[in-house]
mmCIF file of C-alpha atoms in Angstrom:
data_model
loop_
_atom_site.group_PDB
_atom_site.id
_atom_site.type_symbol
_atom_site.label_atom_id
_atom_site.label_comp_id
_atom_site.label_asym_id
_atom_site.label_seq_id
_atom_site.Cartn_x
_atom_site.Cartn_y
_atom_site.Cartn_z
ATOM 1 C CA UNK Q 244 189.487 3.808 134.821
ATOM 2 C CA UNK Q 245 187.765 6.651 136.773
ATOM 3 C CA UNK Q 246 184.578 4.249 136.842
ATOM 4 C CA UNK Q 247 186.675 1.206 138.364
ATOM 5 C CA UNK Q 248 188.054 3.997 140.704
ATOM 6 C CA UNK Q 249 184.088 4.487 141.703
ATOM 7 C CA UNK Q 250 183.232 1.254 142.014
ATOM 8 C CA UNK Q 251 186.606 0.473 144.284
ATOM 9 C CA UNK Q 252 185.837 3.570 146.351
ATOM 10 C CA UNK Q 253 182.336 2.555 147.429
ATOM 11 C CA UNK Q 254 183.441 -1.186 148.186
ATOM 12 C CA UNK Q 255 186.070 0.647 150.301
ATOM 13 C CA UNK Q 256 182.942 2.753 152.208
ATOM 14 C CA UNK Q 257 181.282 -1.351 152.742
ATOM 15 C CA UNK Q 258 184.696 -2.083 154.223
ATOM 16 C CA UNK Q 259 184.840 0.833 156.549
ATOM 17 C CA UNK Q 260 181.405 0.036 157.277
ATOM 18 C CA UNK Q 261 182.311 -3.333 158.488
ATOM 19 C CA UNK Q 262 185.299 -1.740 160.319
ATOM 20 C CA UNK Q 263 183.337 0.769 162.400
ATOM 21 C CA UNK Q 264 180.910 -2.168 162.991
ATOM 22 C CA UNK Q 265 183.386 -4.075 164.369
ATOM 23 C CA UNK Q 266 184.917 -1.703 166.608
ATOM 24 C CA UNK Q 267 181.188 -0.760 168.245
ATOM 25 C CA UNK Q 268 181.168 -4.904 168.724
ATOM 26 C CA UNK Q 269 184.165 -4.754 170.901
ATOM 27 C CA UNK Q 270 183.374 -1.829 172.656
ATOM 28 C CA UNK Q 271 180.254 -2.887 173.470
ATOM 29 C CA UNK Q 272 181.507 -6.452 174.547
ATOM 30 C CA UNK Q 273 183.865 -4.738 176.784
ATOM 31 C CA UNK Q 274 187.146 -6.046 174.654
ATOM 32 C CA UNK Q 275 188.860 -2.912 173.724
ATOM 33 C CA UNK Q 276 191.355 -4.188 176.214
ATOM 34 C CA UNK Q 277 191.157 -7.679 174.826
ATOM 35 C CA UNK Q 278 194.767 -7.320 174.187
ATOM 36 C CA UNK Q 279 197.193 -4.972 176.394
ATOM 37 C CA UNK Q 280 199.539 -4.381 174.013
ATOM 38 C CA UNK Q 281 199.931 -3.693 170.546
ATOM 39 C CA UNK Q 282 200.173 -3.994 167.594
ATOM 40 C CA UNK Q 283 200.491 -7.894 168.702
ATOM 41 C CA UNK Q 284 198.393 -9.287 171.658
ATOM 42 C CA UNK Q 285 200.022 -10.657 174.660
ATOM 43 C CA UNK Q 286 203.410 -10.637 172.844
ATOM 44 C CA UNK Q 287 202.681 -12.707 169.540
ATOM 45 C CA UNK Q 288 201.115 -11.432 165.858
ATOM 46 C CA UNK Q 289 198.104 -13.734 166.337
ATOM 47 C CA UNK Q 290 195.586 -14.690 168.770
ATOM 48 C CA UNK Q 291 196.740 -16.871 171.787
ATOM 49 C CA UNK Q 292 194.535 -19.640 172.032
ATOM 50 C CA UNK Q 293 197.598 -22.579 172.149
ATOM 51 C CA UNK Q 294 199.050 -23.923 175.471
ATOM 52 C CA UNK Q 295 202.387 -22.480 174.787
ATOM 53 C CA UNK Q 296 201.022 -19.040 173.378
ATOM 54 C CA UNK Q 297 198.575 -18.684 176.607
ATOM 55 C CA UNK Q 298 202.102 -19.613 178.729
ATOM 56 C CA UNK Q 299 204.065 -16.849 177.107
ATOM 57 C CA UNK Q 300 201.307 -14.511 177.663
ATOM 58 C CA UNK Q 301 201.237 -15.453 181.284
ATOM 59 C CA UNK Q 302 204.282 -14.746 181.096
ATOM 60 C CA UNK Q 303 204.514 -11.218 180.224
ATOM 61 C CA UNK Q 304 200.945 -10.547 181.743
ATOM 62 C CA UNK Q 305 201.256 -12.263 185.055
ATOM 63 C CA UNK Q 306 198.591 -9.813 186.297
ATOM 64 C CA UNK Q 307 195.932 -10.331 183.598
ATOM 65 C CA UNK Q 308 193.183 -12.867 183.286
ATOM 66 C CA UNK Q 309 193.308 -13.859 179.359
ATOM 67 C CA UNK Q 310 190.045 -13.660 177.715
ATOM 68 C CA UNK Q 311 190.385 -15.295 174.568
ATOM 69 C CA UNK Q 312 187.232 -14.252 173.496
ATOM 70 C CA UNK Q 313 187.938 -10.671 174.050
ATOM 71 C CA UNK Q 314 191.463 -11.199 172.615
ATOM 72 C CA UNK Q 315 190.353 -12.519 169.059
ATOM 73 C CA UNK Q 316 187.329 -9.895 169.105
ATOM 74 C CA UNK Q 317 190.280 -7.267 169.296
ATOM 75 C CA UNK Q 318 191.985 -8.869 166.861
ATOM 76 C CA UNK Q 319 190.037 -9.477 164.285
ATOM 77 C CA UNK Q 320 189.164 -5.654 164.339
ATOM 78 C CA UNK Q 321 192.668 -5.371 164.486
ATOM 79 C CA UNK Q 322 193.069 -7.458 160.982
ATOM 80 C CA UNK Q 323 190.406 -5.444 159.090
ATOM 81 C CA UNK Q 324 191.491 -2.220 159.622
ATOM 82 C CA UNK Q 325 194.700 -3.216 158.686
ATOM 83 C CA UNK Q 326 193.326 -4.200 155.680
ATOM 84 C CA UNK Q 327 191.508 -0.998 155.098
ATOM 85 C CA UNK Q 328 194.167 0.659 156.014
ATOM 86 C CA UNK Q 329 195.857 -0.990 152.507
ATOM 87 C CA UNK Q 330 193.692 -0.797 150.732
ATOM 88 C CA UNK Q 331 193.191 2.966 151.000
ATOM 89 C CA UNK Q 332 196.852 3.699 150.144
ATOM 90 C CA UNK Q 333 195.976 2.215 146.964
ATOM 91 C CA UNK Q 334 192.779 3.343 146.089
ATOM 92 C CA UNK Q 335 194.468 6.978 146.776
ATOM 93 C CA UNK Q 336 197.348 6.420 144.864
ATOM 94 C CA UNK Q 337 194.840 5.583 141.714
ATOM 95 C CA UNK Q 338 192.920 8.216 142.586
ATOM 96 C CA UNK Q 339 195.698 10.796 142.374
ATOM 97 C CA UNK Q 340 197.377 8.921 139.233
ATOM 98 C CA UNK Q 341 194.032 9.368 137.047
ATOM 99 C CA UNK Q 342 192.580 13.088 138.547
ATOM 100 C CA UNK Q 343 193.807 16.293 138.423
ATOM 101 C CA UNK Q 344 196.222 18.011 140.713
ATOM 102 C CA UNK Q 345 192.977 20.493 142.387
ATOM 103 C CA UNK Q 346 191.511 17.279 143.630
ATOM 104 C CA UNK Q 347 194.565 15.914 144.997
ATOM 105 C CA UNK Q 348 193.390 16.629 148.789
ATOM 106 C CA UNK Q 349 190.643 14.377 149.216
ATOM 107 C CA UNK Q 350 193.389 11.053 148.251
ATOM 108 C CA UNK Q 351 195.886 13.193 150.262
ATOM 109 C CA UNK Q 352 193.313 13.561 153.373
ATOM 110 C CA UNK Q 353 192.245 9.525 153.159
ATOM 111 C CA UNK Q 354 196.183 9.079 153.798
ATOM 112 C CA UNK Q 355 196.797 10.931 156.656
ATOM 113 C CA UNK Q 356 193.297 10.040 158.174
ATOM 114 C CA UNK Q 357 194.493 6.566 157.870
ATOM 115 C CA UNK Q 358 197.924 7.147 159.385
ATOM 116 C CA UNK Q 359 195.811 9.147 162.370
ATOM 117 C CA UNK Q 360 193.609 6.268 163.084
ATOM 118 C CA UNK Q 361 196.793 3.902 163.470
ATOM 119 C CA UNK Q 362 198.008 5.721 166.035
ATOM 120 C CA UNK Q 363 194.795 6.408 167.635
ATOM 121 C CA UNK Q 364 193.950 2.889 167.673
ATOM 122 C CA UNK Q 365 197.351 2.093 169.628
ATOM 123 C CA UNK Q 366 196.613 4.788 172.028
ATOM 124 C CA UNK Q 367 193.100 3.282 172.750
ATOM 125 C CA UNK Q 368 195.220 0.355 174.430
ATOM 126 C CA UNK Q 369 197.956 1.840 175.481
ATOM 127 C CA UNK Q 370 196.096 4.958 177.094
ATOM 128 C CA UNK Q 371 193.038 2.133 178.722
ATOM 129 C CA UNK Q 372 190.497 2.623 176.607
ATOM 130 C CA UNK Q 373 190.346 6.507 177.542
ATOM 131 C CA UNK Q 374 187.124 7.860 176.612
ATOM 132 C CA UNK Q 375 188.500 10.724 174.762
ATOM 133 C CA UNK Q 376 190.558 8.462 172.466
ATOM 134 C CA UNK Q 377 188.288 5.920 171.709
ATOM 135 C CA UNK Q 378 185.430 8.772 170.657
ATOM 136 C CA UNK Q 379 188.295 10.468 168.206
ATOM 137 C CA UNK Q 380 189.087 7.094 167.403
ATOM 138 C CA UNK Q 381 185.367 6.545 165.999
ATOM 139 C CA UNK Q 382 184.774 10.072 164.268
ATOM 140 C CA UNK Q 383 187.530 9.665 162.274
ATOM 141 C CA UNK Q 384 186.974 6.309 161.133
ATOM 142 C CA UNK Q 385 183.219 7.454 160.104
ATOM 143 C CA UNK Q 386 184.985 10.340 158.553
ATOM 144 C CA UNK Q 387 186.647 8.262 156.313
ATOM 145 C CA UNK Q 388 183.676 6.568 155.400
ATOM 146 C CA UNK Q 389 182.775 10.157 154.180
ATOM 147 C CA UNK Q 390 185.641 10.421 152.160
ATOM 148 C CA UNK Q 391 185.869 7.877 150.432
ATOM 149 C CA UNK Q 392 182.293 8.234 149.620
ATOM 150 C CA UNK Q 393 183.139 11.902 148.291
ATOM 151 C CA UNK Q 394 185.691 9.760 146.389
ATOM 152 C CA UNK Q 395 183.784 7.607 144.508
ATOM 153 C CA UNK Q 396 180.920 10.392 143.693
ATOM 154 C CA UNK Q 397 183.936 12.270 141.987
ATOM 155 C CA UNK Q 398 184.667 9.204 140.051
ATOM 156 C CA UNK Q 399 181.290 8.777 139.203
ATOM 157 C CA UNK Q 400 179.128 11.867 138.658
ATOM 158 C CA UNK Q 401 175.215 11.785 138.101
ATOM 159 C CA UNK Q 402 173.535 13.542 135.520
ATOM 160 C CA UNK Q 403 170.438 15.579 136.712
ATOM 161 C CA UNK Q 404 169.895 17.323 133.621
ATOM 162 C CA UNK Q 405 168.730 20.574 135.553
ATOM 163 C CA UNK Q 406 170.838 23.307 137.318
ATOM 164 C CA UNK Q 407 172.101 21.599 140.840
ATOM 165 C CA UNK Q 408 173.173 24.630 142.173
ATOM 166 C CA UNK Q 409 170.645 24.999 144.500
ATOM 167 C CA UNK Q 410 172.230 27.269 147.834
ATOM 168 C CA UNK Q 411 169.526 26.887 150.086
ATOM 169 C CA UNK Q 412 169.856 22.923 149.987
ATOM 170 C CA UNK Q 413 173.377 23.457 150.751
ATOM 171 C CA UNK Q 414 172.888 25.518 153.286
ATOM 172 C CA UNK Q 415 170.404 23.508 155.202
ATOM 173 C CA UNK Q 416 172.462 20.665 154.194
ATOM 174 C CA UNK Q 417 175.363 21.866 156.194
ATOM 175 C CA UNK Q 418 173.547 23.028 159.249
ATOM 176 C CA UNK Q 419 172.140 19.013 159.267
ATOM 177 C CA UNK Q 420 175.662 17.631 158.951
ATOM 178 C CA UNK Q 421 177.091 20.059 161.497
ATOM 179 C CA UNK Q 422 174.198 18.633 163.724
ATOM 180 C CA UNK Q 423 174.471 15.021 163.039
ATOM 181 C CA UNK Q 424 178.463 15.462 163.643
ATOM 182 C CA UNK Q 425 177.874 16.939 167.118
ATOM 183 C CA UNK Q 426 175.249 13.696 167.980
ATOM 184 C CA UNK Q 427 177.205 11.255 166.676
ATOM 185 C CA UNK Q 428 179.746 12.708 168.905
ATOM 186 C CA UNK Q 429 177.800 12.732 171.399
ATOM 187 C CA UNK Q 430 176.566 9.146 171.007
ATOM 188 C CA UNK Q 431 180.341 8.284 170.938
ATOM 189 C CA UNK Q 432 181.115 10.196 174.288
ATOM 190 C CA UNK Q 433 177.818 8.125 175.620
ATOM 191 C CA UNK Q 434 179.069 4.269 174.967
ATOM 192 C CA UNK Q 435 182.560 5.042 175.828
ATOM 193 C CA UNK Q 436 181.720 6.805 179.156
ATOM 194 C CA UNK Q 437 179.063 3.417 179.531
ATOM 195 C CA UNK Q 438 176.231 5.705 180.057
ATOM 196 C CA UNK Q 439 173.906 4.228 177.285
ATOM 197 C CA UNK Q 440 171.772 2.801 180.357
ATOM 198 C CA UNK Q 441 172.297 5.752 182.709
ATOM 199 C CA UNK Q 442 168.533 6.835 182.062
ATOM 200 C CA UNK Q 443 166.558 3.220 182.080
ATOM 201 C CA UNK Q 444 163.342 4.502 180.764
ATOM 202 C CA UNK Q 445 161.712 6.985 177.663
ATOM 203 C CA UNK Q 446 160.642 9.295 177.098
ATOM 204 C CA UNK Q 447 161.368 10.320 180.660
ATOM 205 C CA UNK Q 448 165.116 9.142 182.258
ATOM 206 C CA UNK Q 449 164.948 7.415 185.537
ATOM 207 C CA UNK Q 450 161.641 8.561 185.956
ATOM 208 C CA UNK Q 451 162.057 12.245 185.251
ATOM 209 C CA UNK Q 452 161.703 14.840 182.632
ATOM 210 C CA UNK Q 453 164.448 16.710 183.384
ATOM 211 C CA UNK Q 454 167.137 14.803 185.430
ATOM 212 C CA UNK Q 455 168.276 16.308 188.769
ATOM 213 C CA UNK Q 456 172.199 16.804 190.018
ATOM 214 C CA UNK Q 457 173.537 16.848 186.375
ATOM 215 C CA UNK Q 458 176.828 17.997 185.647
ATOM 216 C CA UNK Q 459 177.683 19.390 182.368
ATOM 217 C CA UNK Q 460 180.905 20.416 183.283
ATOM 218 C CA UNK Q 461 182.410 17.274 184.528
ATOM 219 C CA UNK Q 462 180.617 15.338 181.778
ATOM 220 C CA UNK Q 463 182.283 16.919 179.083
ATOM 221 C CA UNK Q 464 185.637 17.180 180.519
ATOM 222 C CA UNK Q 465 188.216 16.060 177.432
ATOM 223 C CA UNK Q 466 192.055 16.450 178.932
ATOM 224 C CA UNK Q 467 193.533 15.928 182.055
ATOM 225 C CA UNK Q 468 192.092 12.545 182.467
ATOM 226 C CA UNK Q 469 193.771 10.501 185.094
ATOM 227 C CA UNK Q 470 195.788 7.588 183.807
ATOM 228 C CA UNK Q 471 193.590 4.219 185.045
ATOM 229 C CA UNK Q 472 191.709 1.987 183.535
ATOM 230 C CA UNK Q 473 188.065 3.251 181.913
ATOM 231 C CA UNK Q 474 186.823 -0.308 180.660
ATOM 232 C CA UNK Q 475 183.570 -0.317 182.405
ATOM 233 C CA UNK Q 476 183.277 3.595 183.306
ATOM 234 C CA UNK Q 477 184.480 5.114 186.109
ATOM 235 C CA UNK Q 478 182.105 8.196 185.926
ATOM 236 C CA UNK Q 479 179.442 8.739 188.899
ATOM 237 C CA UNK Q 480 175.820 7.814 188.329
ATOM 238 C CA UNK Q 481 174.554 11.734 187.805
ATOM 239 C CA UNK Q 482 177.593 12.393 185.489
ATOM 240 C CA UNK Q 483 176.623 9.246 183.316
ATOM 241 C CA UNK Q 484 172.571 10.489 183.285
ATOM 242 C CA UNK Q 485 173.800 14.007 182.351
ATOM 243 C CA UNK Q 486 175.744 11.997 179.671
ATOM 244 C CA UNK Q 487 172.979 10.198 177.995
ATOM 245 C CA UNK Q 488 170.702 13.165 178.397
ATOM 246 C CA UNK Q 489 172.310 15.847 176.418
ATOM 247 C CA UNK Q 490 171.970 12.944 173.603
ATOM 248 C CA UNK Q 491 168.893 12.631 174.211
ATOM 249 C CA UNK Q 492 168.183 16.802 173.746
ATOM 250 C CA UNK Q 493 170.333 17.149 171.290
ATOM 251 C CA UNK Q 494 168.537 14.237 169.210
ATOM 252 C CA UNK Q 495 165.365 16.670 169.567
ATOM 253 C CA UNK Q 496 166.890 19.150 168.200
ATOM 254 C CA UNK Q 497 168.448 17.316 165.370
ATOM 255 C CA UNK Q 498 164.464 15.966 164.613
ATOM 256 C CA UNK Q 499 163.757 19.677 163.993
ATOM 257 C CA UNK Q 500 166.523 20.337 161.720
ATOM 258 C CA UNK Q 501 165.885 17.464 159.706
ATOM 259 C CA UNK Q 502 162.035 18.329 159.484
ATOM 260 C CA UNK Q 503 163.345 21.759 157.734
ATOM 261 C CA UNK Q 504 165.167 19.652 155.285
ATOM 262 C CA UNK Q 505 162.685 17.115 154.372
ATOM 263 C CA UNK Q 506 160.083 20.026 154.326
ATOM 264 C CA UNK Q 507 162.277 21.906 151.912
ATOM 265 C CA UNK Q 508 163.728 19.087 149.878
ATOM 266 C CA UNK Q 509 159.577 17.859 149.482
ATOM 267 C CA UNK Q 510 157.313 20.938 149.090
ATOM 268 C CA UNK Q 511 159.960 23.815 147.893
ATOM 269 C CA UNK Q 512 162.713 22.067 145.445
ATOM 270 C CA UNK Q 513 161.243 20.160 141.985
ATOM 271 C CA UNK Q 514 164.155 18.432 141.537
ATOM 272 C CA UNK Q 515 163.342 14.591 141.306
ATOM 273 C CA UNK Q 516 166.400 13.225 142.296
ATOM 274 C CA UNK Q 517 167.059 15.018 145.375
ATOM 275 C CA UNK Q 518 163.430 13.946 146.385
ATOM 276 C CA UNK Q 519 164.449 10.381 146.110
ATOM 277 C CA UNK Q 520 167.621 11.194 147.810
ATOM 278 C CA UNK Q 521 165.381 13.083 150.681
ATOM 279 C CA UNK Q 522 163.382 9.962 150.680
ATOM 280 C CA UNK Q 523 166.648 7.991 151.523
ATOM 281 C CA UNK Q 524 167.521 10.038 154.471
ATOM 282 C CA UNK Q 525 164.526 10.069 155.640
ATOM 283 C CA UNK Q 526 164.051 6.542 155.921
ATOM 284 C CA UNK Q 527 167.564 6.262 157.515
ATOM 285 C CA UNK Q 528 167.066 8.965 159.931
ATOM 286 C CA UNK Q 529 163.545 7.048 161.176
ATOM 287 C CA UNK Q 530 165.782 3.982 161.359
ATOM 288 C CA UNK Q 531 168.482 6.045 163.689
ATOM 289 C CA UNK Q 532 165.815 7.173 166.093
ATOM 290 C CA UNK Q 533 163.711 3.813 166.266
ATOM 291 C CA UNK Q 534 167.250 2.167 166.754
ATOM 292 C CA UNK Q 535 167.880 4.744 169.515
ATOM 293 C CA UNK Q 536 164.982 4.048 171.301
ATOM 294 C CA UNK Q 537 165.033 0.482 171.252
ATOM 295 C CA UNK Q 538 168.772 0.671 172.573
ATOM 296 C CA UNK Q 539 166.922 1.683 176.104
ATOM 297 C CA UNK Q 540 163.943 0.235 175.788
ATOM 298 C CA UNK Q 541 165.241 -3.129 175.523
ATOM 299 C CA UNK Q 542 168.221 -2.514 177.766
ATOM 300 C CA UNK Q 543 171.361 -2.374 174.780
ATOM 301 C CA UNK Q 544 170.519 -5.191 172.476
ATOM 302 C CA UNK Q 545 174.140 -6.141 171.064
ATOM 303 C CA UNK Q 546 173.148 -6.101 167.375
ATOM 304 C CA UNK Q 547 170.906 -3.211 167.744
ATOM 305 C CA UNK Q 548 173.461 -0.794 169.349
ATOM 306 C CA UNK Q 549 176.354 -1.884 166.852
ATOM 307 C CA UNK Q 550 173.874 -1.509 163.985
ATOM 308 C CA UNK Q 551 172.808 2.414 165.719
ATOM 309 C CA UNK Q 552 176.486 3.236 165.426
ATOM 310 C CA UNK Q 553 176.797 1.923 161.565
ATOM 311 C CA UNK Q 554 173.142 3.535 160.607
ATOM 312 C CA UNK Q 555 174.906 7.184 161.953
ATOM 313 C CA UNK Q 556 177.526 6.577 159.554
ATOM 314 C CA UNK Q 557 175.618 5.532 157.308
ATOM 315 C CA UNK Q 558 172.942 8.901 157.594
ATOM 316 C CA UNK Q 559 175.955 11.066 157.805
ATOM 317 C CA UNK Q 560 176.873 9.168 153.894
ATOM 318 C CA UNK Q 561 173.869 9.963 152.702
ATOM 319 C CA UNK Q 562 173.871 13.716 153.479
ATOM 320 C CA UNK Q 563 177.104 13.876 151.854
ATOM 321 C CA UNK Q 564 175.519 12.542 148.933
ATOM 322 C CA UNK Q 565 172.585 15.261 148.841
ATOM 323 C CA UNK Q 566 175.450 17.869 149.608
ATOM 324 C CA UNK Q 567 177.917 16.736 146.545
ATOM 325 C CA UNK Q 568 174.627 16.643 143.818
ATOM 326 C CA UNK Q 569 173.218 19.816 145.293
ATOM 327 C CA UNK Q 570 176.388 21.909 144.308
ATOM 328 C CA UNK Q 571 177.916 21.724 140.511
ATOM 329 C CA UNK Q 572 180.384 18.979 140.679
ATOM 330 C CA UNK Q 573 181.860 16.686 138.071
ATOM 331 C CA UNK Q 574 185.383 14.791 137.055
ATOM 332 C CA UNK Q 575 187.824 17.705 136.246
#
């Protein structure tokens, strides 16, 4: 059973996957507001796309120009989280039935993460797509990606035949998650301010190593956000560059503390496996920052700034991977 508890965990991680993916292709089609109310759209379960649905809805919206596009975008990110949403209660349940009562938090954690991210996804409409939200909104639905990742490597421990316990790899470990937390943050607070294109060139932004008239304050203010609409950003011009900028520096950065992983994990550790683990990230992490680049190079392709936000989950997965088989774990 704890192998079918694996295997159900890391089909759940493809399903968040597709989730997240889904929500980064309505926020980047500007259809977060597809539907102004929830958890129906325009007062019905479905989608309105019949003459008498798109009456009632003109109806109760007098004041808002239906986009059915936008509206079955919304709701068919709407349906699969739902779905996820399911089908975590029950892989948590079995994973609580068949584990002992020490590992009980993890389950316990995918459940309340879950409840969370229903509420935070009816605040995203209810609030206007309020950049705050929708960022929260996003880390915790790559968070439990994580999760249920740790999940299924609990379910399904590796055998590495040599001692695992190696601190330093943990420790550098955690400093890269830490770091890759605060970009993808970061990268969140970017799309949902609309500030991807704030800087239109690289290496330089609009022309300029080091931007004038930013505003660090302003750009990272979190609470006491007026109550309008943000679909489209409402942010000045220098507040957006400052924006985009710190996620640019910041992405620097991160290159250096992933070059002292890789060198570690390559030319200090002999452990095979977390070589070929190493080799993983690495190739992911070279993904994230070609992806990155290409995002303003090419002026926000659609499929190449959905597939950014999935690879950062995805990079984030596989450091939780090197983290779990670089400490002593196993099925208790």
């Amino acid at each position: 059973m704890q192998k079918i508890i694996a295997q159900l965990s890391f089909i759940g991680v493809f399903i968040t996957l597709v989730v997240i993916s889904l929500g980064a292709w309505v926020r980047l089609t500007d259809a977060g507001l597809g539907c102004p109310d929830w958890p129906g759209c325009y007062g019905i379960l479905g989608i309105p796309d019949t003459e008498a649905e798109l009456n009632k809805a003109n109806k109760f919206y007098p004041n808002i120009n239906i986009d059915v596009g936008k509206a079955s975008r919304e709701m068919i990110h709407r349906y699969f989280a739902g779905a996820l949403g399911l089908y975590v209660f029950v892989l948590s349940y079995l994973s609580i039935k068949y584990s002992s009562i020490k590992y009980y938090i993890i389950p316990a954690s995918l459940i309340i993460l879950i409840i969370i991210q229903s509420l935070l996804g009816m605040l995203t409409v209810t609030e206007l797509v309020k950049p705050s939200i929708v960022t929260l909104h996003l880390m915790i639905g790559i968070l439990t990606a994580v999760l249920i990742f740790w999940n299924g490597m609990h379910f399904y421990p590796v055998n590495i035949n040599q001692n695992n316990n190696d601190t330093k790899l943990v420790l550098i470990t955690l400093v890269c998650i830490l770091g890759l937390i605060i970009q993808i943050f970061l990268g969140g607070w970017t799309s949902t301010n609309y500030a991807s294109l704030a800087c239109t060139d690289f290496p330089k932004c609009s022309g300029e190593w080091w931007p004038r008239n930013m505003d660090i304050i302003k750009a990272f203010s979190f609470i006491n956000l007026p109550d309008i609409n943000y679909e489209g950003g409402v942010l000045s011009n220098d507040i957006k560059i400052t924006i985009h900028f710190i996620h640019r520096i910041w992405a620097l950065f991160l290159t250096f503390l992933f070059g002292i992983l890789f060198f570690y994990i390559f030319y200090i550790q002999n452990i095979n496996y977390y070589k070929k683990i190493g080799f993983i990230i690495f190739i992911i992490f070279v993904l994230q920052i070609i992806l990155g680049i290409s995002n303003i190079i090419f002026s926000l392709p659609l499929m190449i700034a959905v597939f950014h936000t999935v690879n950062a989950a995805i990079l984030l997965l596989s450091l939780s991977a090197l983290l779990y088989y670089s400490t002593d774990k196993g099925i208790q």
